[in-house]
Short mmCIF file of C-alpha atoms and ligand atoms in Angstrom, two decimals:
data_model
loop_
_atom_site.label_atom_id
_atom_site.label_comp_id
_atom_site.label_asym_id
_atom_site.label_seq_id
_atom_site.Cartn_x
_atom_site.Cartn_y
_atom_site.Cartn_z
CA MET A 1 128.76 -49.66 250.46
CA LYS A 2 125.91 -48.26 252.54
CA HIS A 3 125.23 -44.56 253.11
CA PRO A 4 123.84 -42.45 255.92
CA TRP A 5 120.08 -41.84 255.86
CA ILE A 6 119.39 -38.19 256.63
CA ALA A 7 116.25 -36.08 256.12
CA GLY A 8 114.54 -39.04 254.47
CA LYS A 9 117.26 -39.60 251.83
CA TRP A 10 120.40 -41.65 251.33
CA HIS A 11 123.41 -39.30 251.18
CA LYS A 12 126.24 -40.55 249.02
CA VAL A 13 129.16 -39.39 251.13
CA ARG A 14 132.81 -40.15 250.35
CA ARG A 15 134.32 -41.52 253.52
CA PRO A 16 136.73 -44.31 254.45
CA ALA A 17 134.89 -47.64 254.56
CA ILE A 18 134.33 -49.74 257.68
CA PRO A 19 133.81 -53.42 256.78
CA VAL A 20 130.89 -55.28 258.35
CA VAL A 21 132.08 -58.83 259.01
CA ASN A 22 130.01 -61.99 259.41
CA PRO A 23 131.36 -63.46 262.68
CA ALA A 24 130.42 -67.01 261.61
CA THR A 25 132.45 -66.92 258.37
CA GLU A 26 134.80 -63.93 258.82
CA GLU A 27 133.64 -62.67 255.41
CA THR A 28 132.96 -59.00 254.77
CA ILE A 29 129.29 -58.74 253.94
CA ASP A 30 129.09 -54.99 253.32
CA CYS A 31 130.75 -51.69 254.21
CA ILE A 32 129.56 -48.54 255.91
CA PRO A 33 131.04 -45.05 255.69
CA ARG A 34 133.16 -43.88 258.61
CA GLY A 35 131.06 -40.80 259.26
CA ASN A 36 132.60 -37.63 260.65
CA ALA A 37 131.66 -34.16 261.89
CA GLU A 38 130.17 -33.28 258.48
CA ASP A 39 127.72 -36.19 258.72
CA ALA A 40 126.90 -35.13 262.28
CA GLU A 41 126.22 -31.58 261.04
CA MET A 42 123.88 -32.78 258.26
CA ALA A 43 121.99 -35.06 260.62
CA VAL A 44 121.63 -32.42 263.32
CA ARG A 45 120.32 -29.86 260.82
CA ALA A 46 117.74 -32.32 259.55
CA ALA A 47 116.66 -33.34 263.04
CA ARG A 48 116.42 -29.72 264.26
CA ALA A 49 114.33 -28.72 261.26
CA ALA A 50 111.99 -31.71 261.77
CA PHE A 51 111.67 -30.96 265.50
CA LYS A 52 109.82 -27.72 264.69
CA THR A 53 106.87 -29.70 263.36
CA TRP A 54 107.17 -33.10 265.04
CA ARG A 55 106.98 -31.73 268.60
CA TRP A 56 103.62 -30.07 267.89
CA MET A 57 102.03 -32.99 266.06
CA PRO A 58 98.97 -34.16 268.02
CA GLY A 59 99.53 -37.29 270.08
CA VAL A 60 96.96 -39.34 268.18
CA GLU A 61 98.74 -38.64 264.91
CA LYS A 62 102.13 -39.50 266.40
CA ALA A 63 100.62 -42.73 267.74
CA ALA A 64 99.32 -43.72 264.32
CA LEU A 65 102.77 -43.19 262.80
CA LEU A 66 104.51 -45.18 265.55
CA HIS A 67 102.07 -48.05 265.02
CA GLU A 68 102.86 -47.88 261.31
CA ILE A 69 106.60 -48.19 262.08
CA ALA A 70 105.80 -51.29 264.17
CA ARG A 71 103.76 -52.74 261.32
CA ARG A 72 106.55 -52.17 258.81
CA ILE A 73 109.16 -53.71 261.12
CA ARG A 74 106.99 -56.82 261.53
CA ALA A 75 106.37 -57.02 257.79
CA ARG A 76 110.15 -57.34 257.28
CA GLN A 77 110.73 -59.72 260.17
CA PRO A 78 112.41 -62.68 258.42
CA ALA A 79 114.65 -60.49 256.24
CA LEU A 80 115.70 -58.31 259.18
CA ALA A 81 116.35 -61.34 261.40
CA ARG A 82 118.52 -62.93 258.70
CA LEU A 83 120.52 -59.73 258.27
CA MET A 84 121.00 -59.54 262.06
CA THR A 85 122.32 -63.10 262.09
CA LEU A 86 124.73 -62.33 259.25
CA GLU A 87 126.15 -59.23 260.91
CA GLY A 88 125.87 -60.18 264.61
CA GLY A 89 125.98 -63.98 264.70
CA LYS A 90 122.97 -64.43 267.00
CA PRO A 91 120.77 -67.39 265.94
CA PHE A 92 118.06 -66.51 263.44
CA CYS A 93 115.25 -67.65 265.76
CA GLU A 94 116.48 -65.31 268.53
CA ASN A 95 116.67 -62.46 266.04
CA ARG A 96 113.08 -63.12 264.98
CA ASP A 97 112.13 -62.60 268.62
CA GLU A 98 114.20 -59.44 268.76
CA VAL A 99 112.48 -58.00 265.68
CA GLU A 100 109.08 -58.74 267.22
CA TRP A 101 110.06 -57.16 270.58
CA SER A 102 111.35 -54.08 268.73
CA ALA A 103 108.06 -53.70 266.86
CA ALA A 104 106.13 -54.23 270.12
CA CYS A 105 108.13 -51.45 271.74
CA PHE A 106 106.92 -48.98 269.07
CA ASP A 107 103.34 -50.16 269.62
CA TYR A 108 103.72 -49.76 273.38
CA TYR A 109 105.04 -46.19 273.20
CA ALA A 110 102.47 -45.23 270.56
CA GLU A 111 99.83 -45.86 273.24
CA ILE A 112 101.74 -44.70 276.31
CA GLY A 113 102.71 -41.44 274.60
CA ARG A 114 99.13 -40.79 273.55
CA HIS A 115 97.58 -41.60 276.91
CA SER A 116 100.15 -40.03 279.16
CA ARG A 117 98.61 -37.45 281.51
CA GLY A 118 100.01 -34.57 283.55
CA ASN A 119 99.63 -33.60 287.16
CA SER A 120 98.12 -30.70 289.08
CA ILE A 121 99.73 -29.22 292.17
CA PRO A 122 97.86 -27.79 295.18
CA PRO A 123 98.28 -23.99 294.93
CA VAL A 124 99.47 -21.84 297.83
CA PHE A 125 96.52 -19.41 297.46
CA ALA A 126 92.98 -20.01 296.26
CA HIS A 127 93.16 -18.00 293.04
CA GLN A 128 96.24 -19.73 291.75
CA VAL A 129 96.55 -22.69 289.48
CA ASN A 130 99.68 -24.86 289.40
CA PHE A 131 100.38 -27.74 287.11
CA THR A 132 103.21 -29.30 285.16
CA ILE A 133 103.51 -30.08 281.49
CA LYS A 134 106.02 -32.40 279.85
CA GLU A 135 108.08 -31.19 276.93
CA PRO A 136 110.49 -32.93 274.58
CA TYR A 137 114.20 -32.12 274.91
CA GLY A 138 114.73 -31.57 271.18
CA VAL A 139 117.23 -33.69 269.25
CA VAL A 140 118.08 -37.05 270.83
CA VAL A 141 121.18 -39.03 269.85
CA ALA A 142 120.67 -42.79 270.25
CA ILE A 143 124.00 -44.63 270.49
CA VAL A 144 123.44 -48.37 270.24
CA PRO A 145 125.62 -51.46 270.89
CA TRP A 146 125.87 -54.57 268.71
CA ASN A 147 124.39 -57.27 270.93
CA TYR A 148 120.70 -56.27 270.52
CA PRO A 149 120.91 -53.70 267.73
CA LEU A 150 117.20 -53.29 266.96
CA LEU A 151 115.79 -53.80 270.43
CA LEU A 152 118.06 -51.31 272.16
CA MET A 153 117.48 -48.86 269.32
CA ALA A 154 113.70 -49.27 269.79
CA TRP A 155 113.95 -48.76 273.58
CA LYS A 156 115.38 -45.30 272.87
CA VAL A 157 113.80 -44.21 269.61
CA ALA A 158 110.19 -45.21 270.36
CA PRO A 159 109.87 -43.27 273.66
CA ALA A 160 111.95 -40.37 272.32
CA LEU A 161 109.56 -39.97 269.36
CA ALA A 162 106.46 -40.48 271.49
CA ALA A 163 107.70 -37.68 273.75
CA GLY A 164 108.04 -35.34 270.73
CA ASN A 165 111.80 -35.44 270.15
CA THR A 166 113.50 -36.06 266.84
CA VAL A 167 116.31 -38.62 266.71
CA ILE A 168 119.71 -39.39 265.24
CA ILE A 169 120.63 -43.06 265.49
CA LYS A 170 124.25 -44.14 265.58
CA PRO A 171 124.33 -47.94 265.40
CA SER A 172 127.39 -49.96 266.33
CA SER A 173 129.83 -50.38 263.43
CA GLU A 174 129.63 -54.16 264.01
CA THR A 175 125.87 -54.34 263.39
CA PRO A 176 124.67 -51.29 261.42
CA LEU A 177 122.89 -53.09 258.55
CA ALA A 178 119.58 -54.05 260.14
CA THR A 179 119.20 -50.51 261.50
CA LEU A 180 119.90 -48.99 258.06
CA ALA A 181 117.36 -51.45 256.63
CA LEU A 182 114.75 -49.75 258.83
CA ALA A 183 115.00 -46.51 256.86
CA ASP A 184 111.92 -47.63 254.98
CA ALA A 185 109.98 -48.11 258.22
CA PHE A 186 111.01 -44.65 259.43
CA SER A 187 110.17 -43.04 256.08
CA THR A 188 106.57 -43.01 257.25
CA LEU A 189 107.59 -40.06 259.49
CA PRO A 190 108.16 -36.48 258.30
CA ALA A 191 111.66 -36.24 256.78
CA GLY A 192 114.38 -35.67 259.39
CA THR A 193 112.35 -37.00 262.33
CA VAL A 194 114.65 -40.04 262.41
CA ASN A 195 118.12 -40.07 260.84
CA ILE A 196 120.70 -42.85 260.73
CA VAL A 197 124.44 -42.15 260.56
CA THR A 198 127.33 -44.59 260.76
CA GLY A 199 130.88 -44.39 262.05
CA SER A 200 133.05 -44.86 265.09
CA GLY A 201 132.06 -43.79 268.56
CA GLU A 202 135.24 -41.80 269.06
CA GLU A 203 134.79 -39.71 265.89
CA LEU A 204 131.14 -39.58 264.86
CA GLY A 205 129.66 -40.35 268.29
CA ALA A 206 131.77 -37.66 269.92
CA ALA A 207 130.91 -35.14 267.14
CA LEU A 208 127.20 -35.73 267.78
CA ILE A 209 127.62 -35.34 271.52
CA ARG A 210 129.66 -32.14 271.19
CA HIS A 211 127.33 -30.58 268.64
CA PRO A 212 125.38 -27.69 270.22
CA GLY A 213 122.29 -28.78 268.24
CA THR A 214 121.85 -32.08 270.12
CA ASP A 215 120.04 -32.04 273.44
CA LEU A 216 120.04 -35.53 274.94
CA ILE A 217 122.42 -38.44 274.49
CA ALA A 218 121.09 -41.94 275.17
CA VAL A 219 123.82 -44.56 275.10
CA THR A 220 123.92 -48.29 275.79
CA GLY A 221 127.42 -49.73 275.93
CA SER A 222 130.29 -50.68 278.17
CA VAL A 223 131.17 -48.87 281.40
CA GLU A 224 134.29 -47.44 279.73
CA THR A 225 132.20 -45.97 276.89
CA GLY A 226 129.77 -44.61 279.46
CA GLN A 227 132.61 -42.85 281.25
CA ARG A 228 133.79 -41.19 278.04
CA VAL A 229 130.30 -40.25 276.88
CA GLY A 230 129.39 -39.03 280.36
CA ALA A 231 132.50 -36.84 280.52
CA LEU A 232 131.74 -35.28 277.11
CA CYS A 233 128.15 -34.61 278.15
CA ALA A 234 129.29 -33.08 281.44
CA GLU A 235 131.41 -30.58 279.48
CA GLN A 236 128.29 -29.56 277.56
CA ILE A 237 125.92 -29.80 280.57
CA LYS A 238 123.95 -32.11 278.31
CA LYS A 239 121.43 -34.64 279.55
CA VAL A 240 122.74 -38.20 279.23
CA HIS A 241 121.22 -41.65 279.72
CA LEU A 242 123.75 -44.33 280.54
CA GLU A 243 122.79 -48.01 280.20
CA LEU A 244 126.06 -49.79 280.76
CA GLY A 245 127.66 -53.14 281.43
CA GLY A 246 126.42 -55.66 283.95
CA ASN A 247 127.73 -58.57 286.00
CA ASP A 248 124.55 -60.20 287.22
CA PRO A 249 124.57 -62.72 290.07
CA PHE A 250 122.47 -65.89 289.95
CA ILE A 251 121.71 -67.53 293.31
CA VAL A 252 120.58 -71.15 293.50
CA CYS A 253 119.16 -72.06 296.91
CA SER A 254 119.08 -75.51 298.46
CA ASP A 255 115.33 -75.90 297.86
CA ALA A 256 115.46 -75.05 294.15
CA ASN A 257 114.15 -77.46 291.52
CA LEU A 258 117.57 -78.32 290.11
CA GLU A 259 116.35 -79.51 286.73
CA ILE A 260 114.62 -76.17 286.11
CA ALA A 261 117.32 -74.06 287.78
CA SER A 262 120.17 -75.66 285.82
CA ARG A 263 118.41 -75.19 282.48
CA ALA A 264 117.58 -71.60 283.40
CA ALA A 265 121.18 -71.01 284.47
CA CYS A 266 122.46 -72.22 281.08
CA TRP A 267 119.93 -70.07 279.28
CA ALA A 268 120.95 -67.02 281.33
CA ALA A 269 124.67 -67.67 280.84
CA TYR A 270 124.78 -68.70 277.17
CA LEU A 271 122.04 -66.71 275.46
CA ASN A 272 123.59 -64.82 272.54
CA ALA A 273 126.90 -66.58 273.29
CA GLY A 274 126.92 -64.94 276.72
CA GLN A 275 126.91 -61.48 275.18
CA VAL A 276 123.88 -60.15 277.03
CA CYS A 277 124.06 -57.25 279.45
CA THR A 278 121.65 -59.03 281.81
CA GLY A 279 123.21 -62.42 281.22
CA ALA A 280 124.00 -64.21 284.48
CA LYS A 281 127.75 -64.03 285.01
CA ARG A 282 128.33 -65.16 288.63
CA PHE A 283 126.63 -68.26 290.05
CA TYR A 284 126.32 -68.58 293.84
CA VAL A 285 125.10 -72.05 294.68
CA PHE A 286 124.20 -73.35 298.16
CA ASP A 287 126.87 -75.85 299.16
CA ALA A 288 124.34 -78.60 299.93
CA ILE A 289 123.23 -78.87 296.30
CA ALA A 290 126.32 -77.55 294.49
CA ASP A 291 127.57 -80.95 293.28
CA ASN A 292 124.19 -81.97 291.86
CA PHE A 293 123.63 -78.57 290.31
CA THR A 294 127.08 -78.57 288.72
CA ARG A 295 126.57 -82.07 287.25
CA GLY A 296 123.28 -80.92 285.69
CA ILE A 297 124.91 -77.79 284.27
CA VAL A 298 127.79 -79.71 282.71
CA ARG A 299 125.44 -82.31 281.19
CA PHE A 300 123.21 -79.63 279.72
CA THR A 301 126.13 -77.50 278.50
CA ARG A 302 127.61 -80.49 276.65
CA SER A 303 124.30 -80.99 274.83
CA LEU A 304 124.30 -77.47 273.36
CA LYS A 305 125.13 -77.10 269.70
CA LEU A 306 127.54 -74.43 268.56
CA GLY A 307 127.26 -73.25 264.96
CA SER A 308 126.09 -70.74 262.40
CA GLY A 309 123.03 -68.81 263.52
CA LEU A 310 121.43 -69.59 260.15
CA ASN A 311 121.36 -73.29 260.96
CA PRO A 312 117.99 -73.99 262.66
CA THR A 313 119.51 -76.54 265.06
CA THR A 314 122.14 -74.14 266.42
CA ASP A 315 121.86 -73.21 270.11
CA ILE A 316 124.86 -70.90 270.36
CA GLY A 317 126.30 -68.76 267.56
CA PRO A 318 129.73 -67.16 267.22
CA MET A 319 131.03 -64.33 269.34
CA ILE A 320 130.95 -60.90 267.74
CA HIS A 321 134.64 -60.59 266.87
CA LEU A 322 138.07 -61.99 267.60
CA ARG A 323 138.88 -59.30 270.21
CA GLN A 324 135.87 -60.35 272.25
CA LEU A 325 136.75 -64.04 271.99
CA GLU A 326 140.37 -63.39 272.97
CA ASP A 327 139.31 -61.23 275.90
CA VAL A 328 137.05 -63.98 277.24
CA HIS A 329 139.68 -66.68 276.72
CA ALA A 330 142.31 -64.60 278.51
CA ARG A 331 139.95 -64.30 281.51
CA VAL A 332 139.38 -68.06 281.56
CA GLN A 333 143.13 -68.73 281.44
CA ASP A 334 143.79 -66.10 284.05
CA ALA A 335 141.29 -67.82 286.39
CA VAL A 336 142.81 -71.25 285.69
CA GLY A 337 146.20 -69.79 286.56
CA GLN A 338 144.75 -68.86 289.95
CA GLY A 339 143.31 -72.30 290.69
CA ALA A 340 139.96 -72.41 288.87
CA ARG A 341 138.97 -75.62 287.04
CA VAL A 342 137.38 -75.85 283.57
CA LEU A 343 134.68 -78.55 283.73
CA CYS A 344 133.81 -78.30 280.06
CA GLY A 345 134.63 -75.95 277.19
CA GLY A 346 137.31 -73.36 277.90
CA ARG A 347 138.62 -72.96 274.38
CA ARG A 348 137.92 -71.66 270.88
CA SER A 349 136.07 -74.46 269.16
CA PRO A 350 138.41 -76.55 267.00
CA LYS A 351 135.42 -77.70 264.92
CA PHE A 352 135.33 -74.54 262.83
CA LYS A 353 137.98 -73.38 260.38
CA LYS A 354 136.47 -69.88 260.30
CA GLY A 355 134.34 -67.91 262.69
CA PHE A 356 134.64 -66.77 266.29
CA PHE A 357 133.17 -69.82 268.03
CA TYR A 358 133.91 -70.30 271.71
CA GLU A 359 132.75 -73.41 273.51
CA PRO A 360 130.24 -72.86 276.32
CA THR A 361 132.31 -73.18 279.45
CA VAL A 362 131.54 -74.28 283.01
CA MET A 363 134.07 -73.37 285.68
CA ALA A 364 134.46 -74.43 289.32
CA ASP A 365 136.76 -73.36 292.17
CA VAL A 366 136.31 -69.80 291.05
CA ASN A 367 136.61 -66.93 293.46
CA GLN A 368 135.40 -63.40 293.71
CA ASP A 369 138.79 -61.79 293.12
CA MET A 370 139.38 -63.32 289.71
CA ARG A 371 139.02 -60.92 286.78
CA LEU A 372 136.57 -63.41 285.27
CA VAL A 373 134.14 -62.65 288.10
CA ARG A 374 135.17 -59.20 289.26
CA THR A 375 134.52 -57.42 285.93
CA GLU A 376 132.04 -58.10 283.15
CA THR A 377 133.01 -61.21 281.13
CA PHE A 378 131.03 -60.94 277.89
CA GLY A 379 131.04 -64.53 276.65
CA PRO A 380 129.57 -68.03 277.21
CA ILE A 381 131.10 -68.69 280.63
CA LEU A 382 129.30 -70.12 283.66
CA PRO A 383 131.48 -69.77 286.79
CA ILE A 384 130.17 -71.56 289.90
CA MET A 385 130.92 -70.47 293.47
CA ARG A 386 129.72 -72.26 296.60
CA VAL A 387 128.01 -70.39 299.43
CA GLN A 388 126.97 -71.60 302.87
CA GLY A 389 123.60 -69.85 302.94
CA MET A 390 121.50 -66.82 302.03
CA ASP A 391 123.51 -64.23 303.94
CA GLU A 392 126.74 -65.19 302.22
CA ALA A 393 125.01 -65.29 298.82
CA ILE A 394 123.67 -61.75 299.34
CA GLU A 395 127.05 -60.49 300.48
CA MET A 396 128.82 -62.00 297.45
CA ALA A 397 126.13 -60.77 295.05
CA ASN A 398 126.54 -57.25 296.39
CA ASP A 399 130.33 -57.35 296.23
CA SER A 400 130.34 -55.78 292.78
CA ALA A 401 130.72 -52.42 291.08
CA TYR A 402 127.72 -53.19 288.82
CA GLY A 403 123.99 -53.21 289.51
CA LEU A 404 121.99 -54.20 286.43
CA GLY A 405 120.07 -57.35 287.38
CA ALA A 406 120.08 -60.24 289.85
CA ASN A 407 118.49 -63.70 289.84
CA ILE A 408 117.41 -66.19 292.46
CA TYR A 409 116.02 -69.73 292.26
CA THR A 410 114.01 -70.69 295.33
CA ASN A 411 110.49 -71.30 296.52
CA ASN A 412 111.34 -69.97 299.97
CA MET A 413 109.53 -66.65 300.16
CA GLU A 414 111.65 -65.37 303.03
CA TRP A 415 114.92 -65.98 301.15
CA ALA A 416 113.54 -64.52 297.93
CA MET A 417 112.24 -61.35 299.58
CA LYS A 418 115.32 -60.84 301.71
CA ALA A 419 117.58 -61.15 298.67
CA MET A 420 115.28 -58.87 296.64
CA GLU A 421 115.41 -56.15 299.30
CA ARG A 422 119.14 -56.34 299.93
CA ILE A 423 120.74 -56.88 296.54
CA THR A 424 121.56 -53.72 294.61
CA ALA A 425 120.14 -54.23 291.12
CA GLY A 426 117.73 -52.53 288.73
CA THR A 427 115.82 -55.76 288.08
CA PHE A 428 115.40 -58.74 290.41
CA TRP A 429 114.26 -61.97 288.73
CA ILE A 430 112.77 -64.71 290.91
CA ASN A 431 112.65 -68.12 289.18
CA ASP A 432 112.62 -66.60 285.67
CA PRO A 433 115.82 -64.97 284.37
CA LEU A 434 116.16 -62.45 281.56
CA SER A 435 112.48 -61.65 281.04
CA ASP A 436 111.62 -58.09 280.05
CA ASN A 437 108.26 -56.40 280.00
CA ASP A 438 107.66 -53.28 277.89
CA ALA A 439 105.61 -51.82 280.73
CA ALA A 440 108.30 -52.38 283.40
CA PRO A 441 111.34 -50.12 283.85
CA PHE A 442 114.74 -51.54 282.92
CA GLY A 443 118.12 -50.14 283.93
CA GLY A 444 120.99 -50.34 286.32
CA MET A 445 122.38 -49.08 289.59
CA ARG A 446 125.96 -48.27 290.56
CA ARG A 447 128.35 -48.18 287.58
CA THR A 448 125.80 -49.80 285.29
CA GLY A 449 124.21 -46.38 284.94
CA HIS A 450 121.34 -44.41 286.28
CA SER A 451 118.54 -44.09 283.76
CA ARG A 452 115.57 -46.32 282.98
CA GLU A 453 114.29 -47.63 279.68
CA LEU A 454 110.80 -49.06 279.05
CA GLY A 455 107.67 -48.37 281.05
CA GLU A 456 106.37 -44.92 281.81
CA GLU A 457 109.76 -44.15 283.36
CA GLY A 458 111.29 -44.78 279.92
CA LEU A 459 109.04 -42.12 278.40
CA ASP A 460 109.77 -39.63 281.17
CA GLU A 461 113.49 -39.92 280.53
CA PHE A 462 112.87 -38.15 277.21
CA ARG A 463 110.72 -35.33 278.62
CA GLU A 464 111.47 -32.21 280.58
CA THR A 465 109.08 -31.02 283.24
CA LYS A 466 107.81 -27.47 283.08
CA HIS A 467 105.93 -25.98 286.02
CA VAL A 468 103.12 -23.59 285.07
CA HIS A 469 101.95 -21.04 287.66
CA LEU A 470 98.87 -18.93 287.02
CA ASP A 471 97.14 -16.33 289.20
CA TYR A 472 93.75 -15.45 287.82
CA LYS A 473 93.31 -12.46 290.17
CA GLN A 474 96.64 -11.02 288.99
CA GLU A 475 97.37 -10.19 292.58
CA ILE A 476 100.80 -9.61 294.01
CA LYS A 477 100.75 -11.03 297.50
CA PRO A 478 102.59 -8.94 300.04
CA TYR A 479 102.13 -11.71 302.58
CA TRP A 480 104.16 -14.01 300.37
CA TYR A 481 107.13 -11.63 300.51
CA PRO A 482 106.61 -10.32 304.05
CA TYR A 483 110.09 -8.81 304.32
CA SER A 484 110.49 -7.47 300.80
CA ARG A 485 110.68 -3.77 299.93
CA TYR A 486 108.77 -4.85 296.83
CA ASN A 487 105.59 -4.74 298.96
CA ARG A 488 105.67 -0.92 298.85
CA LEU A 489 104.75 -1.11 295.17
CA THR A 490 101.58 -3.09 295.77
CA SER A 491 100.14 -2.00 299.07
P1 NAD B 1 130.64 -50.25 273.32
O1 NAD B 1 130.69 -49.48 274.57
O2 NAD B 1 131.92 -50.64 272.69
O3 NAD B 1 129.84 -49.45 272.18
C1 NAD B 1 128.49 -49.05 272.35
C2 NAD B 1 128.19 -47.90 271.41
O4 NAD B 1 128.90 -46.74 271.87
C3 NAD B 1 128.66 -48.13 269.96
O5 NAD B 1 127.72 -47.59 269.06
C4 NAD B 1 129.96 -47.35 269.92
O6 NAD B 1 130.32 -46.93 268.61
C5 NAD B 1 129.63 -46.17 270.81
N1 NAD B 1 130.80 -45.49 271.38
C6 NAD B 1 131.95 -46.04 271.81
N2 NAD B 1 132.78 -45.08 272.28
C7 NAD B 1 132.14 -43.91 272.14
C8 NAD B 1 132.48 -42.54 272.42
N3 NAD B 1 133.67 -42.23 272.96
N4 NAD B 1 131.59 -41.59 272.16
C9 NAD B 1 130.39 -41.91 271.63
N5 NAD B 1 130.01 -43.15 271.32
C10 NAD B 1 130.87 -44.15 271.58
O7 NAD B 1 129.74 -51.51 273.64
P2 NAD B 1 129.47 -52.78 272.75
O8 NAD B 1 130.72 -53.61 272.73
O9 NAD B 1 128.84 -52.38 271.46
O10 NAD B 1 128.34 -53.51 273.64
C11 NAD B 1 128.64 -54.31 274.73
C12 NAD B 1 128.51 -53.55 276.04
O11 NAD B 1 127.22 -52.97 276.13
C13 NAD B 1 128.62 -54.48 277.24
O12 NAD B 1 129.36 -53.86 278.25
C14 NAD B 1 127.17 -54.66 277.67
O13 NAD B 1 126.98 -55.03 279.00
C15 NAD B 1 126.63 -53.31 277.38
N6 NAD B 1 125.17 -53.38 277.28
C16 NAD B 1 124.42 -52.80 278.27
C17 NAD B 1 123.02 -52.89 278.22
C18 NAD B 1 122.16 -52.24 279.27
O14 NAD B 1 120.97 -52.09 279.02
N7 NAD B 1 122.68 -51.86 280.41
C19 NAD B 1 122.41 -53.55 277.14
C20 NAD B 1 123.22 -54.13 276.15
C21 NAD B 1 124.60 -54.03 276.23
#
């Protein structure tokens, strides 16, 4: 049984246990406490106390500590990656990448936080000085999903700390272990600067949001979770960052290199068993090349190996839990019932006695109104729709409630730029899906949310702007209030 890590110590609380299950074997690998309002209270107290010192620590010192966190994360890379595979199912090699990206994010914000500069504002009168300073909000609550537990934690915690906030992390109950294993990395900070508590979103998450001692809630999760978290924050008039579900389109134009585009399409659809927010989930293929493209996709999909993420030859691991697998399968069946065809896959793999393995699935004769396409399908499904040209592809891509990312494969600059300008999405990938860059903002439009992580924008999300106005002649300007009776006092 694990325990919450608060004010630099493990707290042995007595709470009901939540099992952490290995999705490849269905075995319970550990348990975490189902934290409640008491845990929230302890964590908030610790974070508030630490905020008094952390916010004033000079930027160079903060930077050194953030670099040290990065170093400690890297030093534990294989062990962390293995733990992430055990609790989340993602192949070990992909988790090694995730650990490295998480460390890199701390390095990035160590530097960005230290070098960030303010701005001066032209004053109205000569003897005035106007400028802005950036201030931390206070205590940030980072609520993290299971699909990229360390990376999405780092995208919140690193900029929040660099901006001078203290943090309470609430990992997903599916994948809390790797985050708890980072307590040692965070112990380089003054006690209470980072705290880790575990429990359900509805109980512990809501207690943290409602607590008057928390100032900013940063959540990555589904649209439904975002709605609930957003509503709670609205009641408190509390700042909230929402990074929610996606349903990214992937357009393949008639001039695309089909060998490259079909491999990229499979990568974008099946990475992490299709459980990626920016995974491609709707494929719009120009009619002229649709048959060739589909053949390539099916051939490549059949060559992918499903299995335990600990096996070095595995391409696709299990899905996170049975609910997720059943949800995806129900969507596939629902589409088939409406005329869609399964070209390969389309079922829970019969090769495994245990584990939540779903075969990578290619589907044709799919349409826009099927639930499979209309709402986010979080699994290894690649649904293909034919389009007659660029205008139709853009229209179909935009026919969505989401706006996280969008992809195109073409060498035609006019098509690429037209699609880029017209498709509503926070990131537009041309001939290279799924790539992130620590220095580039990441986030969604429409119901996917409205904040940005990474880049300088990602730091700004954790800072308030204060305007400073100074008049070194200490003059009250009657001409500034020409109609005010107040002028009688000064003239
Ligand atoms: P989820 O919404 O079920 O849970 C996310 C987190 O929110 C968990 O820690 C959960 O405990 C917490 N939570 C749930 N209800 C809550 C509540 N009422 N109050 C406070 N906290 C609450 O999501 P998930 O299943 O863990 O992750 C998958 C979803 O996340 C998908 O929809 C995916 O697209 C989305 N996602 C989005 C991004 C992005 O950057 N936009 C990145 C990764 C995942």
